[in-house]
PDB file of C-alpha atoms in Angstrom:
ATOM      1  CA  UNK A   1     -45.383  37.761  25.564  1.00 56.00           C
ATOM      2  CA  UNK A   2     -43.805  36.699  29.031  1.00 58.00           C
ATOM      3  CA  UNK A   3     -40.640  35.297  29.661  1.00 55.00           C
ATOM      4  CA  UNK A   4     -42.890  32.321  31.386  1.00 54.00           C
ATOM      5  CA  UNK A   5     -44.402  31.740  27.949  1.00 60.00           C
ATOM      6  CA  UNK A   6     -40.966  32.238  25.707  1.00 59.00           C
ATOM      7  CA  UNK A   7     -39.433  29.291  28.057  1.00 67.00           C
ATOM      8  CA  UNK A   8     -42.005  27.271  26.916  1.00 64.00           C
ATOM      9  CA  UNK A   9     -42.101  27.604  23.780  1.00 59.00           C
ATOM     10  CA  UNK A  10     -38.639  27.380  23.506  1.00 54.00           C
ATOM     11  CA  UNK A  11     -39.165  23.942  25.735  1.00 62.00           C
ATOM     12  CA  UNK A  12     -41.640  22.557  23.087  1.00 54.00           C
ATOM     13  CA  UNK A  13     -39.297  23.568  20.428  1.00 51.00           C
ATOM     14  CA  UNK A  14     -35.969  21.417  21.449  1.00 52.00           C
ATOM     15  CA  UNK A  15     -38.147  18.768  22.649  1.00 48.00           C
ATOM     16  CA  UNK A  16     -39.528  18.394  18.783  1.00 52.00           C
ATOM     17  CA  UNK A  17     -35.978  18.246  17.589  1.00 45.00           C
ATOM     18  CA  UNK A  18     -34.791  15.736  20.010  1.00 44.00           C
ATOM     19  CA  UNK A  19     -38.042  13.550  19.106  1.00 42.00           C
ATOM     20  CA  UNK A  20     -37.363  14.037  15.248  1.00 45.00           C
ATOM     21  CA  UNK A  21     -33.345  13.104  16.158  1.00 44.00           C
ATOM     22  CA  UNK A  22     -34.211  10.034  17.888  1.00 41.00           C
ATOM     23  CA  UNK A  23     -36.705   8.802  15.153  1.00 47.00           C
ATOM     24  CA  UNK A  24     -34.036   9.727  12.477  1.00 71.00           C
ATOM     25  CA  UNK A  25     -33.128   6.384  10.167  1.00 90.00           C
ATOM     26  CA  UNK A  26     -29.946   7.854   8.784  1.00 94.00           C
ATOM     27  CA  UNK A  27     -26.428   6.364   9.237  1.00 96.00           C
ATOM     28  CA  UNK A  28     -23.027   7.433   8.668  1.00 97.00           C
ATOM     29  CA  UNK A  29     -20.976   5.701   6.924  1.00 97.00           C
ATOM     30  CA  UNK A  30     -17.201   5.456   6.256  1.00 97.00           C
ATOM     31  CA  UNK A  31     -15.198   3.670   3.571  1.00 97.00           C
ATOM     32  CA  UNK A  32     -12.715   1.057   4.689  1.00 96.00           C
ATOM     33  CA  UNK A  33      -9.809   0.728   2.836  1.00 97.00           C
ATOM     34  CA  UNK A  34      -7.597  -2.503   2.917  1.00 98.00           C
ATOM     35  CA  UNK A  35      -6.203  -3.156   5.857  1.00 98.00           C
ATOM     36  CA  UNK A  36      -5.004  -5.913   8.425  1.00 98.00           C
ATOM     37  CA  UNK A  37      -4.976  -6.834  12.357  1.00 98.00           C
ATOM     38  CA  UNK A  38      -2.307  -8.751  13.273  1.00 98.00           C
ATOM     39  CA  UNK A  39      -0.962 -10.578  17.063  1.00 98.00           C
ATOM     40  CA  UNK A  40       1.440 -10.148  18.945  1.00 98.00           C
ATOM     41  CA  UNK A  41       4.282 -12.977  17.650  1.00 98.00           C
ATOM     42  CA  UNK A  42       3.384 -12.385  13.709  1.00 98.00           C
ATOM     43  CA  UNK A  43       4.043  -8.578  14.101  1.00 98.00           C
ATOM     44  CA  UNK A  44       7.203  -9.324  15.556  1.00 98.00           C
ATOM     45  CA  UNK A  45       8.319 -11.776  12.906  1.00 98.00           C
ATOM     46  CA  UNK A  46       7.587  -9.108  10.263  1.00 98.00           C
ATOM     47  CA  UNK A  47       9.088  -6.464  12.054  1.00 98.00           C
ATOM     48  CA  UNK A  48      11.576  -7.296  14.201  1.00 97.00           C
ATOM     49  CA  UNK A  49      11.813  -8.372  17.898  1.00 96.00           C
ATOM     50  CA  UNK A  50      12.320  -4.991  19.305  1.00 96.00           C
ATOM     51  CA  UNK A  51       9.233  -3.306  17.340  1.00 97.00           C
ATOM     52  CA  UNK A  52       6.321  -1.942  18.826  1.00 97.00           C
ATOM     53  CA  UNK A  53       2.941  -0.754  16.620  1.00 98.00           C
ATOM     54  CA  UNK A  54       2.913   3.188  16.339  1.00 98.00           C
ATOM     55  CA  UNK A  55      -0.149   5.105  16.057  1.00 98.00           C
ATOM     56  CA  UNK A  56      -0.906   7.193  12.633  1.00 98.00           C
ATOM     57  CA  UNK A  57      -4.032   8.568  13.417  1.00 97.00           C
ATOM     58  CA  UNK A  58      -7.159   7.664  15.312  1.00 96.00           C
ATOM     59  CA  UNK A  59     -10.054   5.900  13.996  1.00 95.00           C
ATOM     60  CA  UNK A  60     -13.271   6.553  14.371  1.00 93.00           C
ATOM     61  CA  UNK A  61     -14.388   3.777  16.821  1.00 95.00           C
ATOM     62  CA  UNK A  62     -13.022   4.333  20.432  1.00 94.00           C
ATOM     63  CA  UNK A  63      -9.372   3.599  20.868  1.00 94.00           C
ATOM     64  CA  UNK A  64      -8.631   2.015  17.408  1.00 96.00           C
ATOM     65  CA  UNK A  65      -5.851   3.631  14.846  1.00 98.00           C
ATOM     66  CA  UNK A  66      -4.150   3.394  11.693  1.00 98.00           C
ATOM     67  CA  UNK A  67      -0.385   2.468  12.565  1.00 98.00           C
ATOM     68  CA  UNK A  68       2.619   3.978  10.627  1.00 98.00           C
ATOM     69  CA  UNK A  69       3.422   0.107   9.908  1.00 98.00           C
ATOM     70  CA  UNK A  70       2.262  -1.374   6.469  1.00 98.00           C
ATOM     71  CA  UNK A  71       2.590  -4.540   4.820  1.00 98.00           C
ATOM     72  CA  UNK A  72       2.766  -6.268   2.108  1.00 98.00           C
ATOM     73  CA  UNK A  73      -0.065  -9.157   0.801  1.00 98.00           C
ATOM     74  CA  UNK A  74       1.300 -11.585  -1.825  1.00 98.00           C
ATOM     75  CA  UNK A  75      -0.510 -14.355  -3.776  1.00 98.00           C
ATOM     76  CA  UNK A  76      -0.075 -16.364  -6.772  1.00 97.00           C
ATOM     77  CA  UNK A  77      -0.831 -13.581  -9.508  1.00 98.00           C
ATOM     78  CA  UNK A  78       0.532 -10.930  -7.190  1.00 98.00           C
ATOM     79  CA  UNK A  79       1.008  -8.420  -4.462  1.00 98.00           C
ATOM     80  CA  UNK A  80      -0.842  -5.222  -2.638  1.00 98.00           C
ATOM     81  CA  UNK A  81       1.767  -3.506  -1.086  1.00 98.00           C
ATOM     82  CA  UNK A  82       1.167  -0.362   1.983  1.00 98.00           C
ATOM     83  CA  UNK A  83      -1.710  -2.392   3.608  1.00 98.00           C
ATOM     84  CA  UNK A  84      -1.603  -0.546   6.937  1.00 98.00           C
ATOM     85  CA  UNK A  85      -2.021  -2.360  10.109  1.00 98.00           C
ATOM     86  CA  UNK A  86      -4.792  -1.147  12.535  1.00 98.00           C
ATOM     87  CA  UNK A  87      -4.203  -1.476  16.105  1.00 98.00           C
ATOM     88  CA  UNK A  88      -3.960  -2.316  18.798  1.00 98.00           C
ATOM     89  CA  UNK A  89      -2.569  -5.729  17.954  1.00 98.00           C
ATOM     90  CA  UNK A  90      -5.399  -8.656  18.513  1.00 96.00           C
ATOM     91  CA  UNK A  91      -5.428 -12.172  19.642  1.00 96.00           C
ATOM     92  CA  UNK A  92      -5.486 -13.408  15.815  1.00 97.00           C
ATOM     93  CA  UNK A  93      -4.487 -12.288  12.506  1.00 98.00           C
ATOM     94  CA  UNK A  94      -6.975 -11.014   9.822  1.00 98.00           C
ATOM     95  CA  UNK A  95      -6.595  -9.013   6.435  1.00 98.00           C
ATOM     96  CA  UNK A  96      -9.455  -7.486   5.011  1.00 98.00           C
ATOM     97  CA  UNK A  97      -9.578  -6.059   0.915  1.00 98.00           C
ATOM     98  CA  UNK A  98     -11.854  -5.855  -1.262  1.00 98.00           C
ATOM     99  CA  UNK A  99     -12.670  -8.370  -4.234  1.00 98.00           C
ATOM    100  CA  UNK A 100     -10.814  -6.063  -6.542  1.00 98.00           C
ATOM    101  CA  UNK A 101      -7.898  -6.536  -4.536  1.00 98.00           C
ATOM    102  CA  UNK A 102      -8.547 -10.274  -4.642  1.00 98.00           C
ATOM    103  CA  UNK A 103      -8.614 -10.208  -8.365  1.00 98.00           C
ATOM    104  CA  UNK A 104      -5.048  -8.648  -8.496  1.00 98.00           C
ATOM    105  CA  UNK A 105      -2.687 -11.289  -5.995  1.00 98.00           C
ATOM    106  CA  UNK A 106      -5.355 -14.107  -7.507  1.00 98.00           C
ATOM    107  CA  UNK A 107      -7.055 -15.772  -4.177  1.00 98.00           C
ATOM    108  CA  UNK A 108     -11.038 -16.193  -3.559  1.00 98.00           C
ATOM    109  CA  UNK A 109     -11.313 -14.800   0.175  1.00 98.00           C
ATOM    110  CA  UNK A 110     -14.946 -15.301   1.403  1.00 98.00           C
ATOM    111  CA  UNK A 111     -16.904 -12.733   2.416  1.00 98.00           C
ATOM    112  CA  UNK A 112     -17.347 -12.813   6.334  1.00 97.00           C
ATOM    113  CA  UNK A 113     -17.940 -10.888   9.073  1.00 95.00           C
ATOM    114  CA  UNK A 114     -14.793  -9.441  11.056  1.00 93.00           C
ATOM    115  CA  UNK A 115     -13.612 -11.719  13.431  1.00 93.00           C
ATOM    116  CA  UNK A 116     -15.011 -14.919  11.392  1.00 96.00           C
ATOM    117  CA  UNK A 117     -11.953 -16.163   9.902  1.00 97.00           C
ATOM    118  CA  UNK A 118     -12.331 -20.028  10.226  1.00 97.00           C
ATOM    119  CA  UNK A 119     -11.666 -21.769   7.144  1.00 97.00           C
ATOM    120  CA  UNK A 120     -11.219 -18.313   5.229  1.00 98.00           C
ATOM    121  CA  UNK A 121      -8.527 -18.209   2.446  1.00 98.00           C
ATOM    122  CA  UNK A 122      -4.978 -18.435   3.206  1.00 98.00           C
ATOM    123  CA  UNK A 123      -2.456 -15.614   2.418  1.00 98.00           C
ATOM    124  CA  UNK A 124       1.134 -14.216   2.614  1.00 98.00           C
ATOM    125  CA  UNK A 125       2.148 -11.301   4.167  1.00 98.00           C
ATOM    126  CA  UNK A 126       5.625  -9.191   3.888  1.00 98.00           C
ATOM    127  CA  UNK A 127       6.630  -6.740   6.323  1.00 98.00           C
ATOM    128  CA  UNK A 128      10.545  -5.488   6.244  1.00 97.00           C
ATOM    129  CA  UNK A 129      12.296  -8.327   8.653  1.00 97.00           C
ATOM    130  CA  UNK A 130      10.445 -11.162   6.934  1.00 96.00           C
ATOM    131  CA  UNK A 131       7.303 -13.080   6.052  1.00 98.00           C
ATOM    132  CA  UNK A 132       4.746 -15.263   7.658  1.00 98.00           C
ATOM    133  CA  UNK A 133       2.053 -17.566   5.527  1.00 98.00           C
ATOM    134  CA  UNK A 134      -1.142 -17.652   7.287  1.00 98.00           C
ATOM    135  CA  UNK A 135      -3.222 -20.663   7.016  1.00 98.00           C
ATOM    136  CA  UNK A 136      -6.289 -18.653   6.628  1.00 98.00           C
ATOM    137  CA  UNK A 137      -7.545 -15.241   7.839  1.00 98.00           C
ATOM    138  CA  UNK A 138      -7.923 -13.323   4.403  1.00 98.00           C
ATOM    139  CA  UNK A 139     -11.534 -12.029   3.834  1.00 98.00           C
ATOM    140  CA  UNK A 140     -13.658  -9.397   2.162  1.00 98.00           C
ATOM    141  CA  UNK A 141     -15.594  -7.287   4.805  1.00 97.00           C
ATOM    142  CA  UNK A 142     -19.035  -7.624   4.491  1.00 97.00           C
ATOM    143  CA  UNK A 143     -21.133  -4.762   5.052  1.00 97.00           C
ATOM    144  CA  UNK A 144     -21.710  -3.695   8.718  1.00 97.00           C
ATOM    145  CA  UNK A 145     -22.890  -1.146  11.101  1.00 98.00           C
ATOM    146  CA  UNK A 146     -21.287  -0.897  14.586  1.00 98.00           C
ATOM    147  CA  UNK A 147     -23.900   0.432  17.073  1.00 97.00           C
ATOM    148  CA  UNK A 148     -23.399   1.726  21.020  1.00 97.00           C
ATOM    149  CA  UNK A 149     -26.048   0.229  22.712  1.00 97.00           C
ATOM    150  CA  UNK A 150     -28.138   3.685  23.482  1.00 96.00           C
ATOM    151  CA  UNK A 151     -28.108   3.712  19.320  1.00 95.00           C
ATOM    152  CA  UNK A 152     -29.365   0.044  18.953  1.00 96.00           C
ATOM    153  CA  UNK A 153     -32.471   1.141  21.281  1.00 94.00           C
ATOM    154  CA  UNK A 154     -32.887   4.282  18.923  1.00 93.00           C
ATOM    155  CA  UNK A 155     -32.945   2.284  16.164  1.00 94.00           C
ATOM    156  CA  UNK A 156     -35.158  -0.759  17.525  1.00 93.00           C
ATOM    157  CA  UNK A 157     -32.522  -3.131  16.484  1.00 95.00           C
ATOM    158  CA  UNK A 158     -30.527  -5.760  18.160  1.00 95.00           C
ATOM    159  CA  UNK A 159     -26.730  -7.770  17.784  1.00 96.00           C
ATOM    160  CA  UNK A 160     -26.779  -9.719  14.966  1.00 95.00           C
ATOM    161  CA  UNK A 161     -29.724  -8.464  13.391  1.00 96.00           C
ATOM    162  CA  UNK A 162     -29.631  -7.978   9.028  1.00 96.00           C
ATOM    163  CA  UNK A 163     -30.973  -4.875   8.126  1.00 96.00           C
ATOM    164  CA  UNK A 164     -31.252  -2.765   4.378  1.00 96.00           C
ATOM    165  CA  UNK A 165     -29.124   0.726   4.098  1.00 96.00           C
ATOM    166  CA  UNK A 166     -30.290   3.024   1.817  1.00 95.00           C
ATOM    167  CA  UNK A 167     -28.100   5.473  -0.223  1.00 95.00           C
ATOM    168  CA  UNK A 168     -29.629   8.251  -2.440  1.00 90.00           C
ATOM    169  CA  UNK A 169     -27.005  10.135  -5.063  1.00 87.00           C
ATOM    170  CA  UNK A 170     -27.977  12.106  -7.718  1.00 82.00           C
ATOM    171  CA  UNK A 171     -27.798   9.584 -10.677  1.00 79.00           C
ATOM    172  CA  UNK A 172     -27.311   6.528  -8.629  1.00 84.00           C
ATOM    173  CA  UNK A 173     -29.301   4.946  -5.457  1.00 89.00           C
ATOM    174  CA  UNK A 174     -27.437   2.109  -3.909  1.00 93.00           C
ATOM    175  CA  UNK A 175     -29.278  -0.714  -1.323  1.00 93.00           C
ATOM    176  CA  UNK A 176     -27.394  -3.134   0.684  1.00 95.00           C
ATOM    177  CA  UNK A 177     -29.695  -5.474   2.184  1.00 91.00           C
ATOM    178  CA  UNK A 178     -27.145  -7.347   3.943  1.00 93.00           C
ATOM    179  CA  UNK A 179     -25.877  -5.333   6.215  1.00 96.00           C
ATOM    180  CA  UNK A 180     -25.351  -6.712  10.309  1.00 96.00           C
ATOM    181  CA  UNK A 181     -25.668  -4.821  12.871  1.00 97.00           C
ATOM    182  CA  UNK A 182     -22.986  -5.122  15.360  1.00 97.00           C
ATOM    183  CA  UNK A 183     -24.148  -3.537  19.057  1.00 98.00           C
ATOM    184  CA  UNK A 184     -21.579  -2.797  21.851  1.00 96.00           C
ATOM    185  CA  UNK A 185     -21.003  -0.430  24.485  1.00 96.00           C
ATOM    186  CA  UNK A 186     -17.724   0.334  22.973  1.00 95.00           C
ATOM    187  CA  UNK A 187     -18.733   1.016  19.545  1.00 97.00           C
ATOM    188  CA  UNK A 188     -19.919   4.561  17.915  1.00 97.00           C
ATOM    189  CA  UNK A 189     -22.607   4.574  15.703  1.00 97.00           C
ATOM    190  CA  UNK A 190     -21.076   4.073  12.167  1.00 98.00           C
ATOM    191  CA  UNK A 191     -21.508   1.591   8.860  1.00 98.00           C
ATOM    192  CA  UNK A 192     -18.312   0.366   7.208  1.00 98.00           C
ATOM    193  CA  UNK A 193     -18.576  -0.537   3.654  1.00 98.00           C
ATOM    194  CA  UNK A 194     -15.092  -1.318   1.422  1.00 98.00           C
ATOM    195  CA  UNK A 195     -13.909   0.656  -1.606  1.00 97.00           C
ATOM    196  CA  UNK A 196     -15.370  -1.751  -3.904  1.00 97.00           C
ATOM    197  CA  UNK A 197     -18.770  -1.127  -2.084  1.00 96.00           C
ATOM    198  CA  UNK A 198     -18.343   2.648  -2.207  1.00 96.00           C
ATOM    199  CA  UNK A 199     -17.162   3.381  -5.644  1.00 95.00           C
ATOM    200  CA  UNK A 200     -20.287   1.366  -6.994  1.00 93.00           C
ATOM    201  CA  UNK A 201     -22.478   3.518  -5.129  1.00 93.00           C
ATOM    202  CA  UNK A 202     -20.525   7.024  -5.162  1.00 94.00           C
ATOM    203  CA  UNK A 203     -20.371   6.850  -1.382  1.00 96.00           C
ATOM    204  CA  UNK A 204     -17.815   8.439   0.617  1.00 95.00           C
ATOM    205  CA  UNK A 205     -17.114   8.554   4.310  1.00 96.00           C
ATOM    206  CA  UNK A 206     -19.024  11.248   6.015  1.00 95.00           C
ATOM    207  CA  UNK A 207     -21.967  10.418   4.083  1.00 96.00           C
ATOM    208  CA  UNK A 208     -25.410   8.906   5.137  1.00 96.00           C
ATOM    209  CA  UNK A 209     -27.963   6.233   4.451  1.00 96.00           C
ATOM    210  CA  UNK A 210     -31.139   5.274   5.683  1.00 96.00           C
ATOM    211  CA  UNK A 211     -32.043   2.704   7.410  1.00 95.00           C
ATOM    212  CA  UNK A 212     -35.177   1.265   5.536  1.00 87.00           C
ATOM    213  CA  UNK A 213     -35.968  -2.625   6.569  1.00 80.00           C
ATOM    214  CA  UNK A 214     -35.210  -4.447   9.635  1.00 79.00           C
ATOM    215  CA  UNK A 215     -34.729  -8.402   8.144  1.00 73.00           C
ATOM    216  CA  UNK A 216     -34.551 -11.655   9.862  1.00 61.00           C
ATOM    217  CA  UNK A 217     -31.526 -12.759  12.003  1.00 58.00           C
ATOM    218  CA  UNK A 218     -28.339 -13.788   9.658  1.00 49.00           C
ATOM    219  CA  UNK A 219     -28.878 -16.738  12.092  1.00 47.00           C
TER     220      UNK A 219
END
């Protein structure tokens, strides 16, 4: 055989792969635990004047992290405490559990996109120079997958669309058919589910699902 007709083959060969890669329906997915964003002034009033956010370890979207800093969520049947702050610090305040979690400190947060806090449920938090009561901004995460564009274009989706993950165990399949797709050019291609979500379905981070159904706009 000559080397002309090795190339090609080899040619045809990694162009297959990248075809069957680009038509692949499978998404990772990682488990998010509790956590909370907070600004600027409330971090401050928890912390102290002089305190500044220190990273923990990276996350996996582009320049997020889990900060050394935890805090404390109170309600009227109890409290969580080491709910770690992910940074950098935001604009607004928002702490996300799961409805386990809500059971325990006995408050009803809705379940809401990230960054829809309007008229969610009020909470306290603790940190070790004091406490702040927020008039709202406690939720339960629902289901989503954060897309770079290029993968939104793989995946013929688009922002905002509500599409059904598949995930296949061996004595348990799991489908969450509400799941919004979140597209930026910031983002890297991953689903977020809580623990709640994950310990139904025996899912843990690093694991995938399929992407089965493309539904109507949550619009």
């Amino acid at each position: 055989m000559s080397p002309h007709n090795v190339e090609e083959i080899v040619q045809k060969v990694m162009t297959r792969i990248k075809e069957e890669k680009q038509t692949s329906s499978e998404i990772p997915v990682g488990v998010s635990a509790r956590h909370c964003h907070l600004d600027r002034e409330t971090f401050k009033l928890l912390f102290g004047d002089d305190a500044e956010l220190t990273k923990k370890a990276d996350l996996s979207q582009p320049d997020q992290f889990a900060a050394n800093e935890t805090i404390t969520v109170a309600g009227p049947k109890g409290s969580i405490s080491k709910v770690r702050i992910l940074g950098p610090l935001r604009s607004s305040n928002q702490v996300e559990i799961s409805q386990t979690d809500a059971f325990k400190v006995g408050l009803k947060p809705p379940i809401r996109q990230s960054g829809d806090i309007s008229g969610s449920c009020p909470v306290t938090i603790i940190g070790p120079y004091g406490s702040v009561y927020l008039n709202e901004g406690l939720i339960i995460a629902q289901a989503h997958i954060h897309m770079h564009t290029n993968d939104a274009e793989r995946y013929g989706v688009e922002d905002g669309n509500v599409v059904s993950i598949r995930f296949e165990n061996e004595k348990r399949d799991v489908h969450f058919s509400k799941t919004v797709i979140r597209v930026s050019e910031n983002y890297r291609l991953e689903m977020h589910i809580d623990t709640d979500e994950a310990n139904a379905g025996s899912i843990v981070t690093g694991q995938t699902g399929e992407l089965v159904k493309v539904m109507a706009d949550e619009s």
